[in-house]
Coordinates of C-alpha atoms in Angstrom, one line a residue:
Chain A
X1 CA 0.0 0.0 0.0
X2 CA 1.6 3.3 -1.1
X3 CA 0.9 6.2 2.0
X4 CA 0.9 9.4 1.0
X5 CA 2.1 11.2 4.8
X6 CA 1.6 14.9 5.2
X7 CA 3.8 16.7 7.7
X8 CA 6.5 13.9 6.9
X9 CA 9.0 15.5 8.6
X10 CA 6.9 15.9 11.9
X11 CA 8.0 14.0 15.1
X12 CA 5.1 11.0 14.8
X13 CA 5.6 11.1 10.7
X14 CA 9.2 10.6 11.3
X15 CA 8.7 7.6 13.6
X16 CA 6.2 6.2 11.1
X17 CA 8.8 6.7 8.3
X18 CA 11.2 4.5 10.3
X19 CA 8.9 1.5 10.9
X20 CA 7.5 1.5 7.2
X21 CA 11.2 0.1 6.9
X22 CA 10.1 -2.9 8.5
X23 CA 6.6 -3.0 7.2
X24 CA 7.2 -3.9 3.4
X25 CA 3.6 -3.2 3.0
X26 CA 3.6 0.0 3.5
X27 CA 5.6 2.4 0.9
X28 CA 6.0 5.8 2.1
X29 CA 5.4 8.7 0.0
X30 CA 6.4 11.9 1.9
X31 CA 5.2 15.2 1.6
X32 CA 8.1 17.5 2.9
X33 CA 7.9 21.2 2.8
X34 CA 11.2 22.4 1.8
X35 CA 14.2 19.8 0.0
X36 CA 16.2 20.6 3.1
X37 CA 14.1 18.0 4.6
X38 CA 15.0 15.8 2.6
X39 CA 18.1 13.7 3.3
X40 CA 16.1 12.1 6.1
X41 CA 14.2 10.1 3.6
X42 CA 16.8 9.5 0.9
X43 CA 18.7 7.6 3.3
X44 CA 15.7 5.3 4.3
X45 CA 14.6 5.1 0.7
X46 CA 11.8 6.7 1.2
X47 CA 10.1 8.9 -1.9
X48 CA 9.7 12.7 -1.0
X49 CA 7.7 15.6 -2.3
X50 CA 7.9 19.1 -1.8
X51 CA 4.8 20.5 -1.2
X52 CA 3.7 23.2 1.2
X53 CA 0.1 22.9 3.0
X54 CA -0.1 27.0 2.9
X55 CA 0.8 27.7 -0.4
X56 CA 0.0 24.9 -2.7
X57 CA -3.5 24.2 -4.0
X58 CA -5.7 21.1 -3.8
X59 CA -4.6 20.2 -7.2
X60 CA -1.0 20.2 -6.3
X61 CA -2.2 17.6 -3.9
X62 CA -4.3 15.6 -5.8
X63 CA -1.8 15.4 -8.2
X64 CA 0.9 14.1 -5.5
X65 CA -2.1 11.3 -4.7
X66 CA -2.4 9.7 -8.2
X67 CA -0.5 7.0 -7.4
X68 CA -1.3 6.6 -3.8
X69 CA -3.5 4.2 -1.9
X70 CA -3.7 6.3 1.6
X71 CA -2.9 9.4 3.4
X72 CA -2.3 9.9 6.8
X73 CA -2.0 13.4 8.0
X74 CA 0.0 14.0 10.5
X75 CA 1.1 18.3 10.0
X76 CA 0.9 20.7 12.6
X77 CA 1.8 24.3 12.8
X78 CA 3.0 23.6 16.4
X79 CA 4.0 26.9 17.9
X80 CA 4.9 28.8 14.9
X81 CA 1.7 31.3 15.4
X82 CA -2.2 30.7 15.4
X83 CA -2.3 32.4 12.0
X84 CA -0.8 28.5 11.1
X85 CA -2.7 27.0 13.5
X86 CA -5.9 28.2 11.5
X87 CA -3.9 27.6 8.1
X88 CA -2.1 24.0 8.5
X89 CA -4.6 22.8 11.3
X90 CA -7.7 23.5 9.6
X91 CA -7.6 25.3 6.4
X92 CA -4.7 22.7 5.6
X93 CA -6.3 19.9 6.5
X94 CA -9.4 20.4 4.7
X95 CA -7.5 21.5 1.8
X96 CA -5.5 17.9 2.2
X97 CA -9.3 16.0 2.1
X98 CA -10.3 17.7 -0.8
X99 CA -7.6 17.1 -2.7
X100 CA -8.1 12.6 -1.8
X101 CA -11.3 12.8 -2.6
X102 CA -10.3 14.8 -6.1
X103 CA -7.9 11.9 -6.5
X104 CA -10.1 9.3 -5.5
X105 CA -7.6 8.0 -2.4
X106 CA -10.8 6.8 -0.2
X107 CA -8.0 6.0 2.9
X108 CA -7.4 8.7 5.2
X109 CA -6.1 8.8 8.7
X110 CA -6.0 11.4 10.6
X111 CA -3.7 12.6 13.6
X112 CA -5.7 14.8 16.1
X113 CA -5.3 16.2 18.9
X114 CA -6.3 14.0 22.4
X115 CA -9.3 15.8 23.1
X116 CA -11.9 18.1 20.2
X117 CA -15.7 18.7 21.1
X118 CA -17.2 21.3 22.2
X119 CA -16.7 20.9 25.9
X120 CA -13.1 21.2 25.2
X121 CA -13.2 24.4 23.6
X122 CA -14.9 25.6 26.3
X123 CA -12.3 25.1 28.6
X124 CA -9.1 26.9 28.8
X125 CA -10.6 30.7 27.4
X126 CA -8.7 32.8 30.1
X127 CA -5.4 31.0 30.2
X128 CA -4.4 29.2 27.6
X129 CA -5.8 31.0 24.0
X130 CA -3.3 29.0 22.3
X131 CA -4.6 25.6 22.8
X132 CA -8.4 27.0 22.6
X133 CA -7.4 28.1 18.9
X134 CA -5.6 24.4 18.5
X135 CA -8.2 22.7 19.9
X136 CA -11.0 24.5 17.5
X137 CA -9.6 23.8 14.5
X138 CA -8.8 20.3 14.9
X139 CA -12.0 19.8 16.2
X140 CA -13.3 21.4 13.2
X141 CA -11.0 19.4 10.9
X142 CA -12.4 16.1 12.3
X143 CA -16.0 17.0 12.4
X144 CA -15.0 18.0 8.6
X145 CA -13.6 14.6 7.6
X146 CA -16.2 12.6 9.8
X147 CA -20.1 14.0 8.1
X148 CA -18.4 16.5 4.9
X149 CA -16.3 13.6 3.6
X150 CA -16.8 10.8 1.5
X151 CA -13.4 9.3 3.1
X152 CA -12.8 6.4 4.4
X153 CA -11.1 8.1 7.5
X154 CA -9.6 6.7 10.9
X155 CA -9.4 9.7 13.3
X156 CA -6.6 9.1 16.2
X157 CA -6.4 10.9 19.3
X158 CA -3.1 10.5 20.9
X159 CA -2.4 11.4 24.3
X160 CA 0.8 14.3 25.3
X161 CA 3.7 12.6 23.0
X162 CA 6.6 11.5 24.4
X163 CA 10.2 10.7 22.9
X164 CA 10.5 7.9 24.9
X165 CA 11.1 4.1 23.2
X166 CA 7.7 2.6 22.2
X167 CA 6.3 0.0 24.5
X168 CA 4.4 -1.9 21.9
X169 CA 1.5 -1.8 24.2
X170 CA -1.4 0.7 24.2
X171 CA -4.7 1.8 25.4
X172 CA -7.5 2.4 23.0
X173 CA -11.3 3.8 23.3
X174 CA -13.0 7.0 23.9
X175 CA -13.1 8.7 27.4
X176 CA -9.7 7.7 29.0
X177 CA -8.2 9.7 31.1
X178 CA -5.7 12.1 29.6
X179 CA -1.6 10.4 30.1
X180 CA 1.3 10.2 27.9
X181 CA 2.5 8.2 24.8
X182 CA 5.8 7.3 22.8
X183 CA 5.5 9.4 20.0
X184 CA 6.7 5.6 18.6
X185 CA 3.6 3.8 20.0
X186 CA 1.5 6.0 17.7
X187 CA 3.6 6.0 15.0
X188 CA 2.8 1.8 15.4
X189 CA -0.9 2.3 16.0
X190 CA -1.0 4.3 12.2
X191 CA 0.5 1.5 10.3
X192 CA -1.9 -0.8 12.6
X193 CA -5.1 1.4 11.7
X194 CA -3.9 1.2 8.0
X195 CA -3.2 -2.5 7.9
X196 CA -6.8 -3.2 9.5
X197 CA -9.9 -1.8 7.6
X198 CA -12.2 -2.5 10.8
X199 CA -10.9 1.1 12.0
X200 CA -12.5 2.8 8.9
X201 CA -15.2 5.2 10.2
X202 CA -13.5 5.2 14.0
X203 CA -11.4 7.1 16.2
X204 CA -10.2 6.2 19.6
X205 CA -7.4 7.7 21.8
X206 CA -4.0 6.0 21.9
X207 CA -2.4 5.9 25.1
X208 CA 0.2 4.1 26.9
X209 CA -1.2 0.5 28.0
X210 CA -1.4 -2.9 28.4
X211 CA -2.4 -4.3 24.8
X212 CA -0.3 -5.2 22.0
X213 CA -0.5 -2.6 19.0
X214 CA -2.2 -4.6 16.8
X215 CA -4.4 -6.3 19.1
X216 CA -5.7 -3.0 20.4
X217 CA -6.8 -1.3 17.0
X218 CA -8.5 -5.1 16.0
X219 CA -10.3 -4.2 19.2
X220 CA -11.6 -0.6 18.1
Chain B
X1 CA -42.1 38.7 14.0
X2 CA -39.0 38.4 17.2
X3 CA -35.8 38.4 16.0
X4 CA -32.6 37.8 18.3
X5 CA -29.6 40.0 17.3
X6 CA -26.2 38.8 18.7
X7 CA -24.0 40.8 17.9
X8 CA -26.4 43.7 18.4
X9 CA -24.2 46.5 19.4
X10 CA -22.1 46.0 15.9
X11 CA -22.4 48.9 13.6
X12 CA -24.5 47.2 11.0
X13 CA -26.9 45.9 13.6
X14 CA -27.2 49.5 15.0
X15 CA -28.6 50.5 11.9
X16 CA -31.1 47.7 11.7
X17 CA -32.1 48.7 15.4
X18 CA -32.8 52.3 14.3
X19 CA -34.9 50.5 11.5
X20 CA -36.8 48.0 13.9
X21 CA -38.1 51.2 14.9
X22 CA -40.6 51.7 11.7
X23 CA -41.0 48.2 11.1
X24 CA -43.5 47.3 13.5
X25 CA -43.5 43.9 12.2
X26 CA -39.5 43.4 13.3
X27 CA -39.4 43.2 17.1
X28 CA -35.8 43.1 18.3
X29 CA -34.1 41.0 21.2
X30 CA -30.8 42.5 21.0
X31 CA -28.0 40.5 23.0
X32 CA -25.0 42.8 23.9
X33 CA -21.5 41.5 25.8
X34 CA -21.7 44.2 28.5
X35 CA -24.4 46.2 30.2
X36 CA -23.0 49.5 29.1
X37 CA -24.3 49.0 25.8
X38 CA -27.8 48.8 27.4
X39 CA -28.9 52.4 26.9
X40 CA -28.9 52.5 22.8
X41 CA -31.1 50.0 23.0
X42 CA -33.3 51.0 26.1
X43 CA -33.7 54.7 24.1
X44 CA -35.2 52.7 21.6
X45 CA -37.1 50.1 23.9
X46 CA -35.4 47.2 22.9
X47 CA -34.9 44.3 25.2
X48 CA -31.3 43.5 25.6
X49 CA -30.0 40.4 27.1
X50 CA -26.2 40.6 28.0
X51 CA -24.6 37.2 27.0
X52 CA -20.7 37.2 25.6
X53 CA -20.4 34.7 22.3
X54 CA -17.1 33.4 24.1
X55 CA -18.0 32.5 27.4
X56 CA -21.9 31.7 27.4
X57 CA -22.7 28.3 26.5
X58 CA -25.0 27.1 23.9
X59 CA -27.4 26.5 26.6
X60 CA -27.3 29.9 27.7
X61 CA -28.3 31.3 24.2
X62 CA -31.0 28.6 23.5
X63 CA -32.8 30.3 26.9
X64 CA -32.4 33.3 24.8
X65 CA -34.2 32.2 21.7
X66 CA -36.8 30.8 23.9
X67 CA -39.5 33.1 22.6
X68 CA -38.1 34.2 19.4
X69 CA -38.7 33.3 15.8
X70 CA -35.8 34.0 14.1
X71 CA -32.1 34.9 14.8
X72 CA -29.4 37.0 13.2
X73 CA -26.2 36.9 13.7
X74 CA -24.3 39.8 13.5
X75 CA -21.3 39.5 15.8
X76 CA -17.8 39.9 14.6
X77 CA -14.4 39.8 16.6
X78 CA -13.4 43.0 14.2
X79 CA -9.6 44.1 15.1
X80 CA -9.5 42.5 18.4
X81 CA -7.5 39.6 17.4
X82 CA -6.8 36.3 15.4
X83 CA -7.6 34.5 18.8
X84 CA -11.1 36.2 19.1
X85 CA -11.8 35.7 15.1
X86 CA -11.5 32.0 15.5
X87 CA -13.6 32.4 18.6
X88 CA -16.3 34.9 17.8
X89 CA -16.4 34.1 13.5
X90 CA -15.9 31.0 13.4
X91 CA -16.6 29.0 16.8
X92 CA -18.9 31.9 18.1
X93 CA -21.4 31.0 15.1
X94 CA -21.3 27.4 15.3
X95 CA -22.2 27.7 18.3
X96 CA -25.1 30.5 17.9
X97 CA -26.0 28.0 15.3
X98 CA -26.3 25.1 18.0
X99 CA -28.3 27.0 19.7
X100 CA -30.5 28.2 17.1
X101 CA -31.2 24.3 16.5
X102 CA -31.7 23.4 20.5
X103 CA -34.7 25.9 20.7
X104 CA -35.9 25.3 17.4
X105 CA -35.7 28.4 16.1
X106 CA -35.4 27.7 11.9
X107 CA -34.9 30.7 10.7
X108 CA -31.5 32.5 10.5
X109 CA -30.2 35.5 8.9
X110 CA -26.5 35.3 8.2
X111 CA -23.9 38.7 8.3
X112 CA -20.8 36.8 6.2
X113 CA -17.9 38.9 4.4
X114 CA -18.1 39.7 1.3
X115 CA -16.7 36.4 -0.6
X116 CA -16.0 33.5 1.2
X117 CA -14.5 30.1 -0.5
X118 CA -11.6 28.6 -1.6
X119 CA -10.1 30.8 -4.3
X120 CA -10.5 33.5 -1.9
X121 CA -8.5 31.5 1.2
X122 CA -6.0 31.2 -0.9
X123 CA -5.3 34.6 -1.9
X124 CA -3.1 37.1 0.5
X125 CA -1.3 34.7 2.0
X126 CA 2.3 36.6 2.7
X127 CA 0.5 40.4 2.4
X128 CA -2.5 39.6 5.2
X129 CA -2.5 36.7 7.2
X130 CA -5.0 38.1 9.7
X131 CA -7.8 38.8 6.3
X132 CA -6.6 35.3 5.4
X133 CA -7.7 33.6 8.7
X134 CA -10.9 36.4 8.8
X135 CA -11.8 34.5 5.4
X136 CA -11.7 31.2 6.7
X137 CA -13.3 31.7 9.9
X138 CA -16.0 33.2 8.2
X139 CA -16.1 30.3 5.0
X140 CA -16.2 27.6 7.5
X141 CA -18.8 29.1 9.6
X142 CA -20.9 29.4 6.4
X143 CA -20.2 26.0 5.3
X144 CA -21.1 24.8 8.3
X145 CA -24.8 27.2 8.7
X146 CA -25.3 25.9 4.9
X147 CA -24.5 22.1 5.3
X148 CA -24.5 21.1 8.4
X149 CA -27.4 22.2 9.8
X150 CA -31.5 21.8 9.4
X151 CA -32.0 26.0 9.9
X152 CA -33.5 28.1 7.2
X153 CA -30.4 30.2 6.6
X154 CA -30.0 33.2 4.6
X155 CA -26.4 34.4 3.8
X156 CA -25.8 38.0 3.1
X157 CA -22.3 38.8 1.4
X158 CA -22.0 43.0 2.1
X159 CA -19.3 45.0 0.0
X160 CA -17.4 47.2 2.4
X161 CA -19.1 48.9 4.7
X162 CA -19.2 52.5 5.1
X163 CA -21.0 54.6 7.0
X164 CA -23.1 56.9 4.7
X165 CA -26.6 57.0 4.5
X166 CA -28.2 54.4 2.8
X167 CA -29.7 55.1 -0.8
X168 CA -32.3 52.4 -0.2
X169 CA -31.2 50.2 -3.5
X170 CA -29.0 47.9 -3.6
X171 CA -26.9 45.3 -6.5
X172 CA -27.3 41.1 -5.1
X173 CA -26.7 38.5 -6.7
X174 CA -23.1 36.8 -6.4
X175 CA -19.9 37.3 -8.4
X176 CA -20.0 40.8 -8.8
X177 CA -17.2 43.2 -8.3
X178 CA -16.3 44.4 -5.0
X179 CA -17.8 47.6 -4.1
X180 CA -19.2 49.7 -1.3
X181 CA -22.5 49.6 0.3
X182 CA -23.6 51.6 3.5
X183 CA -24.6 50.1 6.4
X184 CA -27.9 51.0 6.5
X185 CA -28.6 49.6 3.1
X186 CA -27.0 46.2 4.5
X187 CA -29.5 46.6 7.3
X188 CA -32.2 47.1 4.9
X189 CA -31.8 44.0 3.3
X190 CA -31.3 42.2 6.6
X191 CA -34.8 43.2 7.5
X192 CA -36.2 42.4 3.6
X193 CA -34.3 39.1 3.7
X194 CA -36.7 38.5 7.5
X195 CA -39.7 39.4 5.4
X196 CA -39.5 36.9 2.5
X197 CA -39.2 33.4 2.9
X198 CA -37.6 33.2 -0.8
X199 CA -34.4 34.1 0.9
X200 CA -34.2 30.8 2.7
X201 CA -31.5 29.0 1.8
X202 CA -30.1 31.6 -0.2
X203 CA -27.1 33.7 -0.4
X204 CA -25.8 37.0 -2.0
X205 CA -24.0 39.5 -1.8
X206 CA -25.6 43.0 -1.2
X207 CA -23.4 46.0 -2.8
X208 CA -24.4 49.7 -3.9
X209 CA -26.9 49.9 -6.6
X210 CA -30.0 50.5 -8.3
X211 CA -33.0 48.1 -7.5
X212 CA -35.0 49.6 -4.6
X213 CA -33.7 47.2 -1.8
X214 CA -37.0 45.0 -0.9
X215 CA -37.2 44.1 -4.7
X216 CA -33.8 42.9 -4.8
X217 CA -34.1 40.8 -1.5
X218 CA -37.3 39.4 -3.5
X219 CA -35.2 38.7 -6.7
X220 CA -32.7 36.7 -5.1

């Protein structure tokens, strides 16, 4: 399965990109945003595109998915300003949908954030405007992909990431209490989701837990 | 007919308060953030109910619309910030929307931006980031008003607003060129587009122009 990832040269996408290595069905094609991210990839043979989520159109995009079977989305403006936020987070990520469903890539998974909804934008006004802005337009992104989409989407919701060696065990489900995951973990539970059509039409929060990888997304 | 304003102490919404006042069939509920925006509205006995779009809940506004028929939303985070646009534009309207919806109130009378969409996201990326995100906010929280929800919407796209006296015709339709169009005009058509059903599920954009304002609103 080729997996068209956007944000390839994020912290999750990069762990991803080092397990597809081991997963010889999965063939990584990344979208990078400038060629100075690119070495990563030519030394683990993995294809790259420069593409940028801002500037270029839905067509660019769809014409980077004709020979895809998937895409996970995994960018982020992280803390380079809630003007991005609005533009990768939600602009971007819309733009990114459009553009599979222009190409006809049904597969989509998307990386969220741990908690959308509306009770979670409610919290936070007064302290934390940042993560309000965050958390609306990823909740905006999903509720896009979920009832405006025609996708097949997988929505995961990881908990805070973590750089720490994946334990190859993790928590699934809606509801959990917030902890922590290996950025590594998640990376594993992507691959799992795309490897196992049963998640089609689900998302669940990955945590750190008890279950195998693969045993927990069978489960979702 | 009892129409809740949020957003009532905006300039457009002014003018359609000082013309509630000769349209005996428009009776306002205007909700205002503070209470010392009360007394426009008191000189013109007008009930005011002070809710804020940011920190009321959707519950809080469905009490609102308890015992009115129709809502229009008017509110607008202006210059305050990209935080508040997200907020107020874009969340602030879903959420007015949710509301709307929870008290059954069908019919609602959208204040957009001029043009909305994807070729117009895309423009003014580098010059004006904080127009860029205004567009968004405000395209998403049409999409949304237009697809996502069972409400009799009307969308009205004003040119740029000034502050002359209205001429009492108007241009709609959509694609035209940008232009001006007073306020009052705007508020005009707010009122026409309250007084003819045909305008459900309907948008255009109201510039300067020469049709006498209710017989655009009936063209539409």
């Amino acid at each position: 399965m080729k997996v068209l990832v956007v944000g390839a040269n994020g912290k999750v996408a990069k762990q991803f990109a080092n397990l597809t290595q081991d997963h010889n069905d999965i063939d990584e094609k990344a979208v990078i945003r400038d060629s100075g991210q690119k070495s990563f990839f030519d030394e683990r043979n993995i294809e790259t595109q420069v593409l940028d989520i801002i500037y270029n159109s839905i067509e660019d995009f769809a014409e980077a998915m004709k020979d895809v079977d998937a895409v996970v989305f995994s960018a982020g403006a992280g803390g380079s300003g809630l003007d991005k936020t609005v533009m990768v987070d939600l602009d971007g990520a819309i733009k990114i949908m459009t553009a599979a469903e222009q190409a006809n890539v049904k597969r989509f998974v998307m990386v969220s954030t741990f908690r959308t909804g509306r009770k979670q934008i409610a919290k936070g006004i007064e302290n934390d405007a940042p993560l309000k802005i965050y958390t609306i337009a990823k909740n905006y992104a999903d509720e896009w992909l979920k009832n405006r989409t025609g996708l097949d989407w997988t929505i995961v919701h990881p908990g805070t990431l973590t750089d720490e060696k994946g334990s190859g065990k993790i928590k699934v489900g809606m509801g959990n209490k917030h902890g922590e995951v290996p950025r590594q973990d998640v990376a594993q539970a992507i691959i799992a989701s795309l490897e196992n059509d049963s998640t089609i039409h689900k998302e669940f929060e990955v945590l750190s837990g008890d279950e195998p990888i693969d045993d927990a997304i069978k489960s979702v």
